Coordinates of C-alpha atoms in Angstrom, one line a residue:
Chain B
X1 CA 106.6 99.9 86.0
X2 CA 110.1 98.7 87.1
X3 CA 112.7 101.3 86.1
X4 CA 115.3 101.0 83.3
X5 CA 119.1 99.7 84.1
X6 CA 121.3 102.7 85.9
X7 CA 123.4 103.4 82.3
X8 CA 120.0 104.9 81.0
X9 CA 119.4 108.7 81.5
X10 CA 115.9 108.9 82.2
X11 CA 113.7 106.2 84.0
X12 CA 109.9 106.3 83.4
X13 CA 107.9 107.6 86.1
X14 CA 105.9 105.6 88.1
X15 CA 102.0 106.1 86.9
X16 CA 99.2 104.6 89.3
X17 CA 95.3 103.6 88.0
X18 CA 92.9 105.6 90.5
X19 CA 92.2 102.4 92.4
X20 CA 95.7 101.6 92.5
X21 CA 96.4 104.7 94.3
X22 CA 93.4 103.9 96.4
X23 CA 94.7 100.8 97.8
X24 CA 98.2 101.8 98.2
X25 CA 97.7 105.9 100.0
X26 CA 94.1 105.9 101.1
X27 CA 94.7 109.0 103.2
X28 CA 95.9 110.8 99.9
X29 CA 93.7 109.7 97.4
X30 CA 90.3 110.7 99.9
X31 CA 92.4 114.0 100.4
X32 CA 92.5 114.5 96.6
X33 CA 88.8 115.1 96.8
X34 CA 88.5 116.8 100.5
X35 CA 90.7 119.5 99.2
X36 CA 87.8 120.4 96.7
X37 CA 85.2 120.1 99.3
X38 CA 83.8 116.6 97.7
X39 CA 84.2 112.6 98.9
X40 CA 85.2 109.9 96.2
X41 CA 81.9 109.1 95.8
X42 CA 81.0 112.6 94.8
X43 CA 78.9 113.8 97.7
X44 CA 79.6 117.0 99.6
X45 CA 81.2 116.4 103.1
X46 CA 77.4 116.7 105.0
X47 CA 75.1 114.8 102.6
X48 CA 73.7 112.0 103.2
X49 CA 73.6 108.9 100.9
X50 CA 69.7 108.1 99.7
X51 CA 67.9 106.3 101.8
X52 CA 64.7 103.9 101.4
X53 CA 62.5 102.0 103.9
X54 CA 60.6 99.0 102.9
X55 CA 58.2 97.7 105.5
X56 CA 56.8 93.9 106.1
X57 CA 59.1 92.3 104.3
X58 CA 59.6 88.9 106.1
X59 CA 56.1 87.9 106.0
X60 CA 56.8 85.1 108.6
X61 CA 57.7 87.7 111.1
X62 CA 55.3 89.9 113.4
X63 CA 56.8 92.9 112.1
X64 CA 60.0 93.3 109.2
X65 CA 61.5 96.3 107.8
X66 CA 64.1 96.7 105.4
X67 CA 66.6 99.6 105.1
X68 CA 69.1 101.0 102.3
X69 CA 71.0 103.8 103.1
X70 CA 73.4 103.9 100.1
X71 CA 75.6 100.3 99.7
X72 CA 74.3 99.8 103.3
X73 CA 71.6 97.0 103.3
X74 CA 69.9 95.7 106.5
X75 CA 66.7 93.6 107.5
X76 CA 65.1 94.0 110.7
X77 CA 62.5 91.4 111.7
X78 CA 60.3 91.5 115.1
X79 CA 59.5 87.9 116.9
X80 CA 56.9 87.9 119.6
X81 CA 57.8 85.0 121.8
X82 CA 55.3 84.2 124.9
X83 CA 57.9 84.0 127.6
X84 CA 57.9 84.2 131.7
X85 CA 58.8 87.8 132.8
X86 CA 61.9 88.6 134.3
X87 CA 62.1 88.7 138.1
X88 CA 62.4 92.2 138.9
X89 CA 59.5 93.3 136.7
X90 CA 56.8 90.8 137.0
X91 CA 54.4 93.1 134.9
X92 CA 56.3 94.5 132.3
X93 CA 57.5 92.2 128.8
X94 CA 61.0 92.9 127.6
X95 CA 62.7 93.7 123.8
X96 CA 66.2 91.9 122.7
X97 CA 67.9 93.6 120.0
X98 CA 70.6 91.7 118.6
X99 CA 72.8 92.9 115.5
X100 CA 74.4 90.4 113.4
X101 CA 77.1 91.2 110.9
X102 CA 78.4 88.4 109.0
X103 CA 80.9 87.6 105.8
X104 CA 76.9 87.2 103.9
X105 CA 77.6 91.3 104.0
X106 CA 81.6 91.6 103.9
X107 CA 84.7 90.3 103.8
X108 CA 85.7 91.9 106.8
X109 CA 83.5 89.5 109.1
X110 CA 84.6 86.4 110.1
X111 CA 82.0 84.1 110.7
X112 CA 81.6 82.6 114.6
X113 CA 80.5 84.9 117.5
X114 CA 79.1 88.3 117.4
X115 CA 82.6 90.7 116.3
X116 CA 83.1 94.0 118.9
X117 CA 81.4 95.8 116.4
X118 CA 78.4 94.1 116.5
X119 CA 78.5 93.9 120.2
X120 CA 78.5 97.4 120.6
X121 CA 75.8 98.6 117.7
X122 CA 73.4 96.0 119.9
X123 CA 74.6 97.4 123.2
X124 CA 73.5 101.0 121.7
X125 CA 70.4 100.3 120.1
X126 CA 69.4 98.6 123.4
X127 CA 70.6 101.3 125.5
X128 CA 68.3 103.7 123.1
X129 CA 65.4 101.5 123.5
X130 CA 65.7 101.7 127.3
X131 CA 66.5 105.1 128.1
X132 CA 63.9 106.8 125.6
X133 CA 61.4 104.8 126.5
X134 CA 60.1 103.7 123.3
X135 CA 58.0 101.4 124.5
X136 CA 56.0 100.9 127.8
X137 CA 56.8 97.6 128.7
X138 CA 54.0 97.1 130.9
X139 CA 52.1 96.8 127.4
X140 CA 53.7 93.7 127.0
X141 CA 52.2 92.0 130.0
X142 CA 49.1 88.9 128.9
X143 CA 49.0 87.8 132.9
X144 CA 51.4 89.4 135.8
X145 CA 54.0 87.4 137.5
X146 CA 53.0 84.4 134.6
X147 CA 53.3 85.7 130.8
X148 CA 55.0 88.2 129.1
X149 CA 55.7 88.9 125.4
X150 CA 59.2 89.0 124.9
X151 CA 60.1 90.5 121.7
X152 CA 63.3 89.6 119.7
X153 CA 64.3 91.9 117.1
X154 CA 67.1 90.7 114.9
X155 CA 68.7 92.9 112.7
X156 CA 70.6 91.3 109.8
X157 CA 73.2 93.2 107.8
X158 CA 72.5 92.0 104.2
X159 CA 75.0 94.7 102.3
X160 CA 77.8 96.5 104.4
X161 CA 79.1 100.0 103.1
X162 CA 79.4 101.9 106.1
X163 CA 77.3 103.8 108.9
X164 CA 75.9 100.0 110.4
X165 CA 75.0 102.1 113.9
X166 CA 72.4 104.6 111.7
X167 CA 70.5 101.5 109.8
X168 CA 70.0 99.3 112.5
X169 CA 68.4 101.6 114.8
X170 CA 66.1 102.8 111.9
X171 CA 65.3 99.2 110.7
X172 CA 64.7 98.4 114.1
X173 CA 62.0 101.8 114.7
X174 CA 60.4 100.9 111.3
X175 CA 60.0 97.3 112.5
X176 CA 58.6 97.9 115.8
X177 CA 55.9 100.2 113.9
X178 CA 55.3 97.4 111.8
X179 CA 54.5 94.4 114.3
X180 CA 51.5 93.2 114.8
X181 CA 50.8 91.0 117.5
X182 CA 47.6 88.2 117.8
X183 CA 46.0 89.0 121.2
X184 CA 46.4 86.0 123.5
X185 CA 43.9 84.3 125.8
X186 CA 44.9 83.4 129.2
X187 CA 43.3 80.7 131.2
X188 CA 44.4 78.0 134.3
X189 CA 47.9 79.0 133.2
X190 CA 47.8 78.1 129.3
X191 CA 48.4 80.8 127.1
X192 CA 46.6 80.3 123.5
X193 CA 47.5 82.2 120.7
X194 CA 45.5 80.6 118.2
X195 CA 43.8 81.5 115.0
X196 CA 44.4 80.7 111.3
X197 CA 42.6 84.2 109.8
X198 CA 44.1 87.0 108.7
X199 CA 45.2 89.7 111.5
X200 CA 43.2 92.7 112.1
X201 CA 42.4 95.3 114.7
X202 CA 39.7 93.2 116.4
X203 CA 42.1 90.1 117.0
X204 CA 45.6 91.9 116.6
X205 CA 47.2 94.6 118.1
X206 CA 50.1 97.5 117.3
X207 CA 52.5 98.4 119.2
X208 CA 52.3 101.9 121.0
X209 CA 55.8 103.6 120.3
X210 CA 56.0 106.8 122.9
X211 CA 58.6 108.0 121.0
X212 CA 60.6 107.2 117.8
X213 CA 64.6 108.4 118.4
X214 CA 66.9 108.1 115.2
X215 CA 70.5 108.2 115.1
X216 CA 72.8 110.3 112.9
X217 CA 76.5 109.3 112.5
X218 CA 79.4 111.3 111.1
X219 CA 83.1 110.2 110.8
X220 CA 86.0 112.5 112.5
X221 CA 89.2 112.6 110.5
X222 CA 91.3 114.2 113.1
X223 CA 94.4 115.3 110.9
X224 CA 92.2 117.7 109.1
X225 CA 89.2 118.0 111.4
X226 CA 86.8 117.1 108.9
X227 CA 83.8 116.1 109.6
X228 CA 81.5 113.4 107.3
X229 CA 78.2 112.5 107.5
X230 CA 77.1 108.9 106.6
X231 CA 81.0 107.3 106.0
X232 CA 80.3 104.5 103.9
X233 CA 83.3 101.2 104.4
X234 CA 86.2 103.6 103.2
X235 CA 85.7 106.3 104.7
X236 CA 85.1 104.6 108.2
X237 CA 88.2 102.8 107.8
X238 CA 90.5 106.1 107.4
X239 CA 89.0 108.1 109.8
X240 CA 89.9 108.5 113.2
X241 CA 86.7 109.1 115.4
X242 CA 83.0 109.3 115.3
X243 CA 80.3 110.9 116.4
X244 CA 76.8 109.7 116.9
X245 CA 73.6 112.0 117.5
X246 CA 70.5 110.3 118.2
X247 CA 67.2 112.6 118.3
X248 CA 63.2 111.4 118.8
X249 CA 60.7 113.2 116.6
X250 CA 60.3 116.4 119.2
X251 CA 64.2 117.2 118.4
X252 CA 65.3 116.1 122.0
X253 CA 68.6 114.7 122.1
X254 CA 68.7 110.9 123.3
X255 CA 71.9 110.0 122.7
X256 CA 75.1 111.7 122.1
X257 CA 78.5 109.6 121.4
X258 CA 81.9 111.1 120.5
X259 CA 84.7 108.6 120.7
X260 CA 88.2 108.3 118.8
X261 CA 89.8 111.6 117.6
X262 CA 90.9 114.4 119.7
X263 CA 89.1 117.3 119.2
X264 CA 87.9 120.8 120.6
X265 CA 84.6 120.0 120.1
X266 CA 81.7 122.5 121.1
X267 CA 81.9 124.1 117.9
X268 CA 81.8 120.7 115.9
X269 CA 79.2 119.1 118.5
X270 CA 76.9 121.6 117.6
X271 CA 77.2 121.5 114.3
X272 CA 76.4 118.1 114.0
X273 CA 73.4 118.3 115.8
X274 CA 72.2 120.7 113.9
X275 CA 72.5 119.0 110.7
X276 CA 71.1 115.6 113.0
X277 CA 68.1 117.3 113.7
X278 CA 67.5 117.9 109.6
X279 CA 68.4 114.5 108.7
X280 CA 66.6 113.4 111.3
X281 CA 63.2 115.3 109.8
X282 CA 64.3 113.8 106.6
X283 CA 64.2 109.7 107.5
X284 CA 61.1 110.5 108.9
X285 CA 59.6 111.4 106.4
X286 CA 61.2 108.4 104.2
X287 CA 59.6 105.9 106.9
X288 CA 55.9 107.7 106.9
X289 CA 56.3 108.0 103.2
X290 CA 55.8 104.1 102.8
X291 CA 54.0 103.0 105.4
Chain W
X1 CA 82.5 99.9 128.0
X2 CA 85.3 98.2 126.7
X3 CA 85.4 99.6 123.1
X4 CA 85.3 103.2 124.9
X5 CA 88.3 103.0 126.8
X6 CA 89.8 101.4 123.5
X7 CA 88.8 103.9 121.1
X8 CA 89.4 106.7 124.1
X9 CA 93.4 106.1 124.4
X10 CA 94.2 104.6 120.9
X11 CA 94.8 108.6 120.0
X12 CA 96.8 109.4 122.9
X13 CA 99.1 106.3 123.8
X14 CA 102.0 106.8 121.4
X15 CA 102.1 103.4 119.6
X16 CA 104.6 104.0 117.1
X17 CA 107.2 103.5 119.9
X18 CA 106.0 99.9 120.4
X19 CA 105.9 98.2 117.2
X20 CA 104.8 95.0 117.3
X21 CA 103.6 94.6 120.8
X22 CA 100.2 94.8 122.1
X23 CA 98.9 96.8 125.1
X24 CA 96.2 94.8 127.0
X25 CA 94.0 96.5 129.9
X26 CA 92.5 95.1 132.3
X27 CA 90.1 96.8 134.2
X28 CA 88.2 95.0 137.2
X29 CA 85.2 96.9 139.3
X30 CA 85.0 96.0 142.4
X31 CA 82.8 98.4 143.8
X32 CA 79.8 100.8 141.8
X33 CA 78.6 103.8 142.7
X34 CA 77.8 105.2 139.8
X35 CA 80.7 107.1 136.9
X36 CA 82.0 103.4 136.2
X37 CA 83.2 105.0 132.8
X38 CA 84.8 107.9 134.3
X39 CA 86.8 106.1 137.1
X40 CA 87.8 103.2 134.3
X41 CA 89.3 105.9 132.1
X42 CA 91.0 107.3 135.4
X43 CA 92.4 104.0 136.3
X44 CA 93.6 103.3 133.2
X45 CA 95.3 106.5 132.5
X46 CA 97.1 106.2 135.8
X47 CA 97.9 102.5 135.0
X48 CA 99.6 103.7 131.8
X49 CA 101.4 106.5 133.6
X50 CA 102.8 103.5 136.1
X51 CA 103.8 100.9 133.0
X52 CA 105.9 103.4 131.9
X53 CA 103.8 103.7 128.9
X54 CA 104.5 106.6 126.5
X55 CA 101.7 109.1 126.3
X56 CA 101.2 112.6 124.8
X57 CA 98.7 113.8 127.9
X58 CA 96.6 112.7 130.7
X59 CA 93.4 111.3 130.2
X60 CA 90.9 112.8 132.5
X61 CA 87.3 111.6 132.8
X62 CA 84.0 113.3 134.5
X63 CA 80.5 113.2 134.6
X64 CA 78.0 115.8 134.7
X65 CA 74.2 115.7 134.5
X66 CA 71.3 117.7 135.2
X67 CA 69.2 117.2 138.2
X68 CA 66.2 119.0 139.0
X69 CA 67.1 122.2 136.8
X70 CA 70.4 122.6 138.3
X71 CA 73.8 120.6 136.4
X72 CA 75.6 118.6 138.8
X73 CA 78.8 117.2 138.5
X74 CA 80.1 113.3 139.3
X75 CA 77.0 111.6 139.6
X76 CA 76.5 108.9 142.3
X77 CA 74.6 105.6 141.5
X78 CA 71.4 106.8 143.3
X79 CA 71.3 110.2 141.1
X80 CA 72.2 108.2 138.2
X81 CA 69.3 105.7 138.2
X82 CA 66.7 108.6 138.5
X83 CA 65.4 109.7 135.5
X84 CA 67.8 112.4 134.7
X85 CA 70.3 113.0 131.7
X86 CA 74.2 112.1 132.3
X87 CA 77.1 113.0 130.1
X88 CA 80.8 111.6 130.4
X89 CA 83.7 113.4 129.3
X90 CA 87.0 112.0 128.5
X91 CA 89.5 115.4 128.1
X92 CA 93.4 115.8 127.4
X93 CA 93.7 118.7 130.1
X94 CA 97.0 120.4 128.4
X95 CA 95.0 121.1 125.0
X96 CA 91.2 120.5 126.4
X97 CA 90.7 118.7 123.7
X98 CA 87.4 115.8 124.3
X99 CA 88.2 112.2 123.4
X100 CA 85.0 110.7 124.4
X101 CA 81.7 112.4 124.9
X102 CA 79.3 109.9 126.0
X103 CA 75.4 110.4 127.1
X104 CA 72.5 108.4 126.7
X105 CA 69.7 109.6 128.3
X106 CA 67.2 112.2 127.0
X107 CA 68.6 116.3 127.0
X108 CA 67.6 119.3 125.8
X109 CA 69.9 120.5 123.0
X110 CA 70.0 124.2 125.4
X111 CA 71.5 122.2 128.3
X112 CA 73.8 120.2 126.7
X113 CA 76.5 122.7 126.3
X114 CA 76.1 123.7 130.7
X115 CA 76.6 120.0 131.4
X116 CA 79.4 119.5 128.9
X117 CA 81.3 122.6 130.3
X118 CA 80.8 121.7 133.6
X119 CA 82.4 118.3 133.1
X120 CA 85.4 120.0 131.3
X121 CA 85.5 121.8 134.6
X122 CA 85.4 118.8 136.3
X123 CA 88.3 116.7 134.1
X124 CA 90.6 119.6 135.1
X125 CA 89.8 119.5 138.6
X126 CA 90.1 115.5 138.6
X127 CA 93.5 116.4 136.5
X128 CA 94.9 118.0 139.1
X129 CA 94.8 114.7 141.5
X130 CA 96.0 112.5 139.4
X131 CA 98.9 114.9 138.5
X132 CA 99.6 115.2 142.2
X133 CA 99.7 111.4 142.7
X134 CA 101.9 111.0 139.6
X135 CA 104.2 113.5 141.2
X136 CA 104.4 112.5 144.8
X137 CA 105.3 108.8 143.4
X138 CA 107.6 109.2 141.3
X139 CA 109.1 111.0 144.2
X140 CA 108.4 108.5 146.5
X141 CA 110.1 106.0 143.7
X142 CA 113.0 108.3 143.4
X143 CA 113.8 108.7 146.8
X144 CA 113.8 104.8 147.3
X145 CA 116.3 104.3 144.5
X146 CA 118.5 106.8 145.9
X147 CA 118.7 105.1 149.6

């Protein structure tokens, strides 16, 4: 590819591989394809990558689920932990969602402590948890003021393509449908949770979720005010904003996030949360399909 | 909160002017009474304004939320921790173009356009303070230098 000395006429012209030309304009190359209404991948700007939800997959847990949306791999698993409740709510148990992406899923993690990234996709899934009231945490309580179940739910990002904020929440809603708890006997302050046989409804019991909200993301690429749903890795990393719907199964909004990328944005808000509220319909039916 | 205000003014301060050089914010509450996100974003942009930072607009931040079937704007902590909805908006007031959009509580999808409006009202109202306090410095600052 270098050119020929100055006495020649005619150099040859520089000619790139597609990846090549990835690496070296990303901008461009995604442009390439936006200008004829597809991505690189070859969806259309609004669809979604397919999606599949596998439940009880860690057998050691109370409750595991396991979601692909595309590249996008993660494992949720659901520990009940018999733990004294918090001050201010001597009756109710509590939920710790924690979000943990590591260089296991890509090379752009470092190992050490929990990246901004995953701070915040914890933050939000906690934040969801606790506003919708998916659970009533008084549930939770074995004996007031003594015992609670705490319940950790880990989310571990096995494969990372993109759209981290959309998995996790529904790896963590799968998994809370999944757990299945042994019911506890309290006496002269010892809890026992005892019993080598299998877990059924007389010695077990499930969870109660009031609601299920899912989230929907979409990327913003401000320059040419396109919207994507579901970026994957190289789309998130050229675009400039994103927005984040989150809807429960009755099509109220619980959550609504638009940061990066200036924008007029009543027109584009609605649109995405009409197309939220489809996918939204869809995933459900993917997680009632396999349970 | 952080990663808000980040991702809020990384499209608005002009960083090509200060290549190689990082902008560090540091924002310290010292009183809450509910909009800690909206008077961040204020501070900020009006610490940026004083650095001498280069940026293409003001960013002004409000919140709006619906209380007992009326929208409301600038939410105090007490109407905050009730169980009503409450949506923070982060605008450029020349363009009115949104930044940030923020809400997470429950909402109808009808009343989410009212609330958002109303706090685009609101960032222009809050727009027009912090464009008088700019003003009245700098003329303050001017004024000194001439002495």
């Amino acid at each position: 590819m270098a050119s020929e000395p100055t006495n020649l006429a005619i150099s040859p012209a520089f000619t790139f591989s597609a990846s090549t030309f990835q690496k070296l304009h990303p901008l461009e190359y995604f442009r390439k394809f936006a200008s004829q209404g597809v991505r690189p991948d070859g969806r259309l700007l609004s669809s979604f990558r397919p999606t599949t939800v596998h439940y009880g997959v860690i057998t050691t847990a109370d409750g595991s689920a396991m979601v692909r949306m595309g590249g996008t791999t993660v494992v949720c698993g659901v520990k009940a932990e018999v733990a004294e409740p918090r001050l201010h709510a001597p009756d109710q148990g509590y939920l710790v969602p924690n979000v943990e992406l590591s260089p296991i899923c890509s090379s752009a993690f470092r190992p050490g402590a929990p990246s901004e990234q995953a701070q915040v996709v914890s933050e939000q899934i906690h934040r969801v948890l606790q506003e919708s009231k998916v659970l009533d945490l008084k549930e939770l309580c074995i004996e007031e003021g003594k015992a609670v179940w705490s319940l950790w739910v880990d989310v571990v990002c096995v494969s990372y393509d993109g759209n981290i904020c959309d998995a996790a929440l529904t790896s963590v809603m799968a998994a809370l449908s999944n757990v299945r708890i042994r019911k506890p006997t309290y006496e002269e302050g010892v809890v026992k949770v005892a019993g080598v046989d299998l877990l059924d409804d007389e010695n077990s019991f499930r969870l109660n979720l009031a609601r299920t909200p899912l989230s929907v993301s979409f990327a913003l690429l401000d320059t040419d005010l396109i919207l994507l749903a579901d970026p994957n890795s190289a789309e998130e990393s050229i675009s400039q904003g994103q927005i984040v719907i989150t809807l429960d199964e009755t099509g109220q909004l619980c959550a609504v996030s638009k940061v990066g990328a200036a924008s007029s944005s009543q027109q584009l808000l609605k649109q995405c949360i009409e197309r939220a509220r489809e996918r939204s319909q869809e995933l459900r039916r993917i997680m009632n399909q396999e349970q | 909160m952080a990663s808000f205000v980040k991702q809020t003014f990384e499209p608005v301060v002009s960083t090509n002017l200060y290549p190689r050089s990082q902008i560090d914010i540091y924002l310290q509450v010292i009183q809450q009474d509910g909009g800690m996100l909206q008077a961040c974003i204020n501070a900020a942009t009006l610490a940026l304004i004083d650095a001498g930072i280069a940026m293409t607009d003001y960013v002004c931040a409000c919140t709006a939320g619906w209380i007992e079937r009326e929208a409301a704007i600038d939410l105090n902590y007490i109407e905050e921790s009730s169980d009503t909805s409450e949506v923070t908006i982060a605008m450029l007031p020349k363009s009115g173009k949104v930044t940030l959009a923020q809400m997470e509580s429950r909402l109808h999808v009808d009343k989410l356009e009212e609330v958002l409006s109303l706090a685009g009202e609101g960032c222009k109202q809050i727009h027009q303070v912090l464009d008088k306090t700019i003003r009245d410095r700098a003329e303050d600052l001017a004024r000194k230098m001439a002495a």
